[in-house]
mmCIF file of N, CA and C in Angstrom:
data_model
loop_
_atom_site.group_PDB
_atom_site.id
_atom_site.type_symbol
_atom_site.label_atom_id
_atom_site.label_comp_id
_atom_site.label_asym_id
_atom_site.label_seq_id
_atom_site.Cartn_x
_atom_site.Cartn_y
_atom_site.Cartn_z
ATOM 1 N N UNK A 29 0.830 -1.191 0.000
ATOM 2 C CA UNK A 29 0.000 0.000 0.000
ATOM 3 C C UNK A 29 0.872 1.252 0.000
ATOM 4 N N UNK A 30 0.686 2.328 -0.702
ATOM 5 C CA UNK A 30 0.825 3.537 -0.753
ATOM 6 C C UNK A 30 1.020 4.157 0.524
ATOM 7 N N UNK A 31 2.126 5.369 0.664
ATOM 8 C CA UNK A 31 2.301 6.301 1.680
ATOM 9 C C UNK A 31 0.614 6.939 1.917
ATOM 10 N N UNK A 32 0.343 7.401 3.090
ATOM 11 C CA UNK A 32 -0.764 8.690 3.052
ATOM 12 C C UNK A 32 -0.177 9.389 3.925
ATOM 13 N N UNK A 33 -0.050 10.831 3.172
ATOM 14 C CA UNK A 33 0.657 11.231 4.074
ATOM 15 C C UNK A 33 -0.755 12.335 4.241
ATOM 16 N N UNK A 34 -1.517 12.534 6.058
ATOM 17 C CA UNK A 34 -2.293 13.027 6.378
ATOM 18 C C UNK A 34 -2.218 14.449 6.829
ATOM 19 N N UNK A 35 -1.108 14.623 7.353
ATOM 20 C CA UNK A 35 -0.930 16.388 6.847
ATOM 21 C C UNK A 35 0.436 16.835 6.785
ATOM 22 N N UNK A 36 0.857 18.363 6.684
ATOM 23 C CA UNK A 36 2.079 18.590 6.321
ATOM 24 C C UNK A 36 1.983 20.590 7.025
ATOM 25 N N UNK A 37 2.436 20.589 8.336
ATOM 26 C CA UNK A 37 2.005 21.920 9.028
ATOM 27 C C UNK A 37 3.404 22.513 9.585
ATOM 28 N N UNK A 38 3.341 23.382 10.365
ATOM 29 C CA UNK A 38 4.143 24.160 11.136
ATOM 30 C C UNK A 38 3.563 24.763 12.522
ATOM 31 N N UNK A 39 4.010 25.091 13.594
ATOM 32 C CA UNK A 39 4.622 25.928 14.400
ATOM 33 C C UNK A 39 5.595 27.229 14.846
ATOM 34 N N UNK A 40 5.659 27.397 14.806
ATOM 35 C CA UNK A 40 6.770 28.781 15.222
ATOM 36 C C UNK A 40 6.401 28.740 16.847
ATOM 37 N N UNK A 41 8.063 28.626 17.133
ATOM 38 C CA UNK A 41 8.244 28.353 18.549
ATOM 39 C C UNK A 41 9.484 29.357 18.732
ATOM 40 N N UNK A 42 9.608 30.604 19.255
ATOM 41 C CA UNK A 42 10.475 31.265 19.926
ATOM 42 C C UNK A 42 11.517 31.498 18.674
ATOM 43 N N UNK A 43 10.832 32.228 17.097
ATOM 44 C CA UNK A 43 11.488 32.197 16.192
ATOM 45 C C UNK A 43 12.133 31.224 15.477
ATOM 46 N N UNK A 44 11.691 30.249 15.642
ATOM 47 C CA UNK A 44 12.146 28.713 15.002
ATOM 48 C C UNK A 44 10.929 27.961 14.579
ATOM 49 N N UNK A 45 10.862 27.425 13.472
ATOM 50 C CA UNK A 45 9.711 26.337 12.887
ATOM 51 C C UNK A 45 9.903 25.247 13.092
ATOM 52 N N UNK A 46 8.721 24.793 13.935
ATOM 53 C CA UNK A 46 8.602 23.500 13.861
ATOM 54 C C UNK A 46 8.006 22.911 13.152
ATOM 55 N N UNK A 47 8.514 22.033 11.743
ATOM 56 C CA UNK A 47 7.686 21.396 10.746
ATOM 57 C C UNK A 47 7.188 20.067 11.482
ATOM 58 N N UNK A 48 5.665 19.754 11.244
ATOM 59 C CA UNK A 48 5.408 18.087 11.335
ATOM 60 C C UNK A 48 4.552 17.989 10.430
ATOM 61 N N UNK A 49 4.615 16.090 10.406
ATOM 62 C CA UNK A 49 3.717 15.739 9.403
ATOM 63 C C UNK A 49 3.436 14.285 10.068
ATOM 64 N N UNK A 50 1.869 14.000 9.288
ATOM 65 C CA UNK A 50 1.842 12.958 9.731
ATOM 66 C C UNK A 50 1.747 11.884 8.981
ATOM 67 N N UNK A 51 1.643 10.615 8.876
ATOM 68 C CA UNK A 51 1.493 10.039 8.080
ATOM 69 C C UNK A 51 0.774 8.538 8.392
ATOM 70 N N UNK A 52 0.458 7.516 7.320
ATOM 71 C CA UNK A 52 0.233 6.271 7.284
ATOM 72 C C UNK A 52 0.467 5.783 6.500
ATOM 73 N N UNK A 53 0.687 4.351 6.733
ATOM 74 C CA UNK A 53 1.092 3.293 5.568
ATOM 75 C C UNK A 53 2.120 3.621 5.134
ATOM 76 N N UNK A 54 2.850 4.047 6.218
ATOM 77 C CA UNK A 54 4.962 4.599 5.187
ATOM 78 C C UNK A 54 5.793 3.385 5.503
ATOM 79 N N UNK A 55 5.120 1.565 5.155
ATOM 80 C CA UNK A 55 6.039 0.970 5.645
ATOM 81 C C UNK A 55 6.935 1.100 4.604
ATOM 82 N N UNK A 56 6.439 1.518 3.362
ATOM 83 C CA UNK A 56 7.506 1.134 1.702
ATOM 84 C C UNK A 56 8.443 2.326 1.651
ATOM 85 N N UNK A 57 8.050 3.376 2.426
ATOM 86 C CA UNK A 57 8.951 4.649 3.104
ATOM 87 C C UNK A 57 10.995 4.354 3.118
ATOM 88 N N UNK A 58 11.836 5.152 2.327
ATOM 89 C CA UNK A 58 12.850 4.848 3.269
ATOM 90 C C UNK A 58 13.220 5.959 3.785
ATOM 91 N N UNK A 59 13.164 7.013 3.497
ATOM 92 C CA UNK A 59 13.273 8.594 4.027
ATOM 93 C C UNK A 59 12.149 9.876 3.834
ATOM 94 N N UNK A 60 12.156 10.585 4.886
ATOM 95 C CA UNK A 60 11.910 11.964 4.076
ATOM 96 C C UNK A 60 12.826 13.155 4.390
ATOM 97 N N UNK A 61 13.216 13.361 3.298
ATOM 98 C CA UNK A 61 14.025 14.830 2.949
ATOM 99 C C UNK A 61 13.352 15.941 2.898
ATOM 100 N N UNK A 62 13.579 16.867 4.279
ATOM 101 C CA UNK A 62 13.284 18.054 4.281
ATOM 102 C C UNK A 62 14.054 19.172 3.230
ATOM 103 N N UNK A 63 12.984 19.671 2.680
ATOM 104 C CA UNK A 63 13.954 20.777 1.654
ATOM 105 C C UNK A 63 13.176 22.384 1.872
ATOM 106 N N UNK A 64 13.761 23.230 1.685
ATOM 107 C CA UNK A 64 13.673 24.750 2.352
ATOM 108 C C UNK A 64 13.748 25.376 1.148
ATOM 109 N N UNK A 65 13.489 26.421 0.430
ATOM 110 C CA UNK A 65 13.345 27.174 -0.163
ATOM 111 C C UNK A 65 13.158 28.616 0.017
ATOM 112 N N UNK A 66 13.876 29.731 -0.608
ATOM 113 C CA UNK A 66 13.911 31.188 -0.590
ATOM 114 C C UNK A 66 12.597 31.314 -1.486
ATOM 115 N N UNK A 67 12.209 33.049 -1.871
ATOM 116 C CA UNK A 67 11.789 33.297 -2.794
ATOM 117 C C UNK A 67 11.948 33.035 -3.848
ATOM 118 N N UNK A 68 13.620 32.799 -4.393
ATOM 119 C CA UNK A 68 13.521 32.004 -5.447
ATOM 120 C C UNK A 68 13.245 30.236 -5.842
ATOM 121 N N UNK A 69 12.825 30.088 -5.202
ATOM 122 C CA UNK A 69 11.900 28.915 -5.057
ATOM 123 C C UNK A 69 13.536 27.872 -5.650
ATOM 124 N N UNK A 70 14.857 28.105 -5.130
ATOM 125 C CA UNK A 70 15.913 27.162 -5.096
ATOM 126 C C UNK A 70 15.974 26.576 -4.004
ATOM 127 N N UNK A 71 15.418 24.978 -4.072
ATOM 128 C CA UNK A 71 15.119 24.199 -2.875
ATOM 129 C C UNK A 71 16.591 24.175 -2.494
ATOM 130 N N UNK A 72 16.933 23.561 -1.369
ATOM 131 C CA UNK A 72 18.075 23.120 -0.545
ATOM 132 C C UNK A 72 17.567 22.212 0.310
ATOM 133 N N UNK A 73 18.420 21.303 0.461
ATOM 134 C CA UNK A 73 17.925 19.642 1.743
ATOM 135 C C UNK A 73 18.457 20.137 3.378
ATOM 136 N N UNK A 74 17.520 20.472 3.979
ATOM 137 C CA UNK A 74 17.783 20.723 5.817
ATOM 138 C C UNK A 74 18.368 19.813 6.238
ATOM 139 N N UNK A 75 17.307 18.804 6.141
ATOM 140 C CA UNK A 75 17.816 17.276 6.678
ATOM 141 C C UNK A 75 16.760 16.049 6.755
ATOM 142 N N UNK A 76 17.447 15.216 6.795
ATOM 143 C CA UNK A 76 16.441 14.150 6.387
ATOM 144 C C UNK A 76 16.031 12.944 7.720
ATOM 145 N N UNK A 77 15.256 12.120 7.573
ATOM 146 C CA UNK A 77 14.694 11.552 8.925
ATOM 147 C C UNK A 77 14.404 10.171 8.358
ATOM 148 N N UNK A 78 14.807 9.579 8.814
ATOM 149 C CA UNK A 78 14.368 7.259 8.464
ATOM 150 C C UNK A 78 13.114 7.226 8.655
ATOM 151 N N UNK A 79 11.991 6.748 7.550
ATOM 152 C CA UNK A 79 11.004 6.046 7.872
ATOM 153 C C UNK A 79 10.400 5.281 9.456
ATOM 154 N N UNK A 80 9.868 5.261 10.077
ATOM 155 C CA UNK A 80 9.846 4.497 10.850
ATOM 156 C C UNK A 80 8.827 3.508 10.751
ATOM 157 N N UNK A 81 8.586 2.805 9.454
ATOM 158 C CA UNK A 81 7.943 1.735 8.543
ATOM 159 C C UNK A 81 6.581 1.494 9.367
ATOM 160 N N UNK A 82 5.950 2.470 9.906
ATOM 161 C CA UNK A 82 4.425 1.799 10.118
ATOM 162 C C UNK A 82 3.264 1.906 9.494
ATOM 163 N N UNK A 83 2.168 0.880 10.118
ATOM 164 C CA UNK A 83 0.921 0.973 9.164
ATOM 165 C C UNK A 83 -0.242 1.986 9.761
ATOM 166 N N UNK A 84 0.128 2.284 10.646
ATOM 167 C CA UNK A 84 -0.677 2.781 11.563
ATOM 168 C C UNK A 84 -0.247 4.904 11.721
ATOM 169 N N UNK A 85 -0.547 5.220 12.167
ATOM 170 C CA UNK A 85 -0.580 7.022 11.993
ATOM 171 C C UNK A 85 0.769 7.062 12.673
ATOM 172 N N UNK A 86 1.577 7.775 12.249
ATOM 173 C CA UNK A 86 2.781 8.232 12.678
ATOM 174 C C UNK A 86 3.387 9.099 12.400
ATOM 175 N N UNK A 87 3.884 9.945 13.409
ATOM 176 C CA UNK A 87 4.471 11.515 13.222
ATOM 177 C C UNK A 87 5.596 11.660 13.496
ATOM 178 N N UNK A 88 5.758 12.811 12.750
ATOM 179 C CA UNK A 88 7.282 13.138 12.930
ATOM 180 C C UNK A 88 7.321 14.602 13.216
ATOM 181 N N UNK A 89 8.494 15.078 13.169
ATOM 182 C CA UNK A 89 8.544 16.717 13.961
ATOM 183 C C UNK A 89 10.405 16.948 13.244
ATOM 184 N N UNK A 90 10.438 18.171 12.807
ATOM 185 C CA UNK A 90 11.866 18.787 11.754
ATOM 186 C C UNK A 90 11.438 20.235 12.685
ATOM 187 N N UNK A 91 13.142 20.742 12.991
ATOM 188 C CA UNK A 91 12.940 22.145 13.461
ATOM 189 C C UNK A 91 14.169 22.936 12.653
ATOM 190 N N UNK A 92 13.712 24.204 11.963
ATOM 191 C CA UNK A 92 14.487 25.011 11.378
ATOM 192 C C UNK A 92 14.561 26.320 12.452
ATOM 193 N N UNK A 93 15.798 26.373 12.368
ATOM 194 C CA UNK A 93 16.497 27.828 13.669
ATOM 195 C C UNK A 93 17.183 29.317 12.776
ATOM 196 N N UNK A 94 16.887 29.029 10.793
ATOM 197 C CA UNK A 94 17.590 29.727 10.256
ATOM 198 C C UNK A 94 16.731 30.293 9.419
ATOM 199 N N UNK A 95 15.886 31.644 9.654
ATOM 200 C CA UNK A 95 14.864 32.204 9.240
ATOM 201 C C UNK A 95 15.192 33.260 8.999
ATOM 202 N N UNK A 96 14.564 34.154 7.785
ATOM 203 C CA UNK A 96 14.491 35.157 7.261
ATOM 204 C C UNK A 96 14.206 35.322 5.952
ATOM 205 N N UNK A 97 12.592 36.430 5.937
ATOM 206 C CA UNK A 97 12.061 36.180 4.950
ATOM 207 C C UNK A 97 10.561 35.699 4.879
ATOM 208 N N UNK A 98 10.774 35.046 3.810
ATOM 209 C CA UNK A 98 9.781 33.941 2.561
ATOM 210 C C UNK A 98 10.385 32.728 3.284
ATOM 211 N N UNK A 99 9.786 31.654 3.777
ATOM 212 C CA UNK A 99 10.275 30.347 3.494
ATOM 213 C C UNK A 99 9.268 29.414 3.240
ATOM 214 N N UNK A 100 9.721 28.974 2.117
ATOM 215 C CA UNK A 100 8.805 27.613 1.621
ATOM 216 C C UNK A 100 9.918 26.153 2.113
ATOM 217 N N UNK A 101 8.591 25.461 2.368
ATOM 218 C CA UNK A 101 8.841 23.918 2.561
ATOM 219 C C UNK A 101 8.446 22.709 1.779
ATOM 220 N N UNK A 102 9.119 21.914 1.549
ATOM 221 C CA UNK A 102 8.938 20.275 0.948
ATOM 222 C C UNK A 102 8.898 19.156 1.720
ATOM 223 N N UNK A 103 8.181 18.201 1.670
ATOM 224 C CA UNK A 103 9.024 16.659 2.062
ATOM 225 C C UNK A 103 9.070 16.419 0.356
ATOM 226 N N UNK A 104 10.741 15.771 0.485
ATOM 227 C CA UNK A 104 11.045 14.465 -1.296
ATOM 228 C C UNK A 104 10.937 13.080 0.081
ATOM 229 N N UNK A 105 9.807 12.064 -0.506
ATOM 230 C CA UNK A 105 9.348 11.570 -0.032
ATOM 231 C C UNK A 105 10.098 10.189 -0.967
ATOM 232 N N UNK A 106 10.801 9.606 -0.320
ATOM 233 C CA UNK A 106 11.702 8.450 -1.429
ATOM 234 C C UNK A 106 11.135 6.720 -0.748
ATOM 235 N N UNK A 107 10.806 6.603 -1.667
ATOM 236 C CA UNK A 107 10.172 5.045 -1.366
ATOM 237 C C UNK A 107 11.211 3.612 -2.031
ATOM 238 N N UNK A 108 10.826 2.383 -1.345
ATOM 239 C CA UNK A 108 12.294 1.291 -1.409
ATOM 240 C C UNK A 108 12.528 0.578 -2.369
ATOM 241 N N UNK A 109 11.267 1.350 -3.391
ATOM 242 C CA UNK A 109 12.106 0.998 -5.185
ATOM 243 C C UNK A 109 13.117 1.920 -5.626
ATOM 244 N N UNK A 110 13.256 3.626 -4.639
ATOM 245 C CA UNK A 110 13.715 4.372 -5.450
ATOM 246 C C UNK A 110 12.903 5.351 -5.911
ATOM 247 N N UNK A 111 11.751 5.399 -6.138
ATOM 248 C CA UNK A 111 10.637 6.285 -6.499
ATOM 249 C C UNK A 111 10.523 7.721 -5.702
ATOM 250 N N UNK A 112 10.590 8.679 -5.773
ATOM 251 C CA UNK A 112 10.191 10.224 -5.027
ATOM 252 C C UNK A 112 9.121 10.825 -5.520
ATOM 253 N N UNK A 113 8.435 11.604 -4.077
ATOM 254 C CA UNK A 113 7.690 12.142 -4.395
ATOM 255 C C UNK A 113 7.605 13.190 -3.617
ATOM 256 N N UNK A 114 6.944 14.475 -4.123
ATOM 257 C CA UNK A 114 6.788 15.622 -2.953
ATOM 258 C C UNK A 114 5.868 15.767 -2.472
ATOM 259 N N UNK A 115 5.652 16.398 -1.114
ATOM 260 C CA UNK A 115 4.285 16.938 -0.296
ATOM 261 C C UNK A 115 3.942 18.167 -1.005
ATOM 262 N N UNK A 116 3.096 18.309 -0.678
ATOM 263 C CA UNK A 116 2.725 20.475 -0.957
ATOM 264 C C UNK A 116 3.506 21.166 -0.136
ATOM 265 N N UNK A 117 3.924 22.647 -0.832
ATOM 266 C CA UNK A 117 4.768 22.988 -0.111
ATOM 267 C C UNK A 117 4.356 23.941 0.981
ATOM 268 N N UNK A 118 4.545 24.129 1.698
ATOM 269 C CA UNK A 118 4.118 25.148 2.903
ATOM 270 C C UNK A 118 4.918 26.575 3.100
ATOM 271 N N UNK A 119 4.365 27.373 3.258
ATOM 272 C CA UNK A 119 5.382 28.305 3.050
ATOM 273 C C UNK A 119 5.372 29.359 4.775
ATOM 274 N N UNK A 120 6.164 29.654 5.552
ATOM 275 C CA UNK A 120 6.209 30.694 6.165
ATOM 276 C C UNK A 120 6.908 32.306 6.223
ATOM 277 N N UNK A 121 6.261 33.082 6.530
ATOM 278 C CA UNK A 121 7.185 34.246 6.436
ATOM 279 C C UNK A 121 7.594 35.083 7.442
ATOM 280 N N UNK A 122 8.889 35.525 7.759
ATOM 281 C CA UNK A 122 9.492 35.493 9.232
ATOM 282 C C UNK A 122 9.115 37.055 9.075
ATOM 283 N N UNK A 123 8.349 37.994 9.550
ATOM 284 C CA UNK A 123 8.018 39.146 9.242
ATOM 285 C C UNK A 123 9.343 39.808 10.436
ATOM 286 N N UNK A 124 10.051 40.953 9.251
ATOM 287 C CA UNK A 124 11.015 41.438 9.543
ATOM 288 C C UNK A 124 10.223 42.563 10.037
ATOM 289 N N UNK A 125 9.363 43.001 10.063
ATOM 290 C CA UNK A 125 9.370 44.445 9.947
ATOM 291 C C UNK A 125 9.311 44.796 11.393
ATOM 292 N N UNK A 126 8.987 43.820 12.355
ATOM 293 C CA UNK A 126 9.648 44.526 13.623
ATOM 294 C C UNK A 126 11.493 44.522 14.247
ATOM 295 N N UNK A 127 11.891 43.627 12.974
ATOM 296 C CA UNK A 127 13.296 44.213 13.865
ATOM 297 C C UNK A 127 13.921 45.831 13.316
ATOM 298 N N UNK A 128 14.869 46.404 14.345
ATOM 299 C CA UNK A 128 15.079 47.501 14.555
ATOM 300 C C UNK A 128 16.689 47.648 14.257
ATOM 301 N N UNK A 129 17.137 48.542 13.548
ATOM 302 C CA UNK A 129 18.535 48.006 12.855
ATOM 303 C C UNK A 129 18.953 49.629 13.204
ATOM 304 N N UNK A 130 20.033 50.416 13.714
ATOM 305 C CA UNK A 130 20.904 51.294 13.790
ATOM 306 C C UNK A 130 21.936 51.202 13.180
ATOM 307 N N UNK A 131 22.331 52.284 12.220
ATOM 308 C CA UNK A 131 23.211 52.466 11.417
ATOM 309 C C UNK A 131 24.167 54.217 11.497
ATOM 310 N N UNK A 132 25.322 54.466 11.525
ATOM 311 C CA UNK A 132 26.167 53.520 12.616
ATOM 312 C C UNK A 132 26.193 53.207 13.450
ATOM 313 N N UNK A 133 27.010 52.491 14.646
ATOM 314 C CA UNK A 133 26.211 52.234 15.776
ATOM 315 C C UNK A 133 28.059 52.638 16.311
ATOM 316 N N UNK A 134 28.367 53.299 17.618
ATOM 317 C CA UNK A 134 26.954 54.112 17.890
ATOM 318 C C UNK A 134 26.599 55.085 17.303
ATOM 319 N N UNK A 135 25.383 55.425 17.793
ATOM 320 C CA UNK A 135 24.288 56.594 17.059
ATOM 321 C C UNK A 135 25.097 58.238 17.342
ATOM 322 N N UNK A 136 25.358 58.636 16.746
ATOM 323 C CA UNK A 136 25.556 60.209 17.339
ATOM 324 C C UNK A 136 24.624 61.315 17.195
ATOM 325 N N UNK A 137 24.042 61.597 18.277
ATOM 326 C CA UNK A 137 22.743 62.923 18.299
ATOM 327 C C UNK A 137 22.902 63.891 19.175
ATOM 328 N N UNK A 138 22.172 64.588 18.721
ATOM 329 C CA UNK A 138 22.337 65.919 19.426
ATOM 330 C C UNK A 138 21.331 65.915 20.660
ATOM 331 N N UNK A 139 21.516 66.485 21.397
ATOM 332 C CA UNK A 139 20.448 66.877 22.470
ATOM 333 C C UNK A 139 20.426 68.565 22.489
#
């Protein structure tokens, strides 16, 4: 039987994403490869996690600590013929607009 993979979400925990997903029927599973993406939609592999071959609902949990921006997400979902496939991608966006940047530092003002 076929992967199902039942969802594919996030968290944000103290400026860090926590990706999970869940799944069933990943016994034919041998990895999933987390992949990250900028705006220019040039994936890159985070890191990847072993199947843990069950038939039954099983989750997993990926945490990214390197944000800024646009970020889109993948699972390449590789099965034990060799076969890949992707999830939908998820995308978060680390909204800059509250950080506060001084240029030069230090500041020189008048009073």
């Amino acid at each position: 039987m076929p992967l199902v993979l039942l969802d594919f979400d996030y968290k944000t925990l103290n400026d860090n994403v926590l990706l999970s997903w869940t799944t069933e029927q990943d016994i034919n599973v041998t990895e999933f490869v987390i992949e990250k993406a900028g705006k220019t939609l040039s994936w890159q592999q985070l890191g990847n996690i072993t199947s843990k071959n069950n038939y039954s609902k099983t989750n997993y949990e990926f945490y990214d600590n390197a944000l800024i921006g646009i970020n889109y997400y993948r699972l390449k979902i590789t099965d034990n013929d060799g076969s890949v496939y992707y999830s939908p991608v998820i995308s978060y966006n680390m909204n800059t607009d509250d950080v506060f940047t001084s240029y030069p530092n230090p500041c020189i003002g008048t009073t």
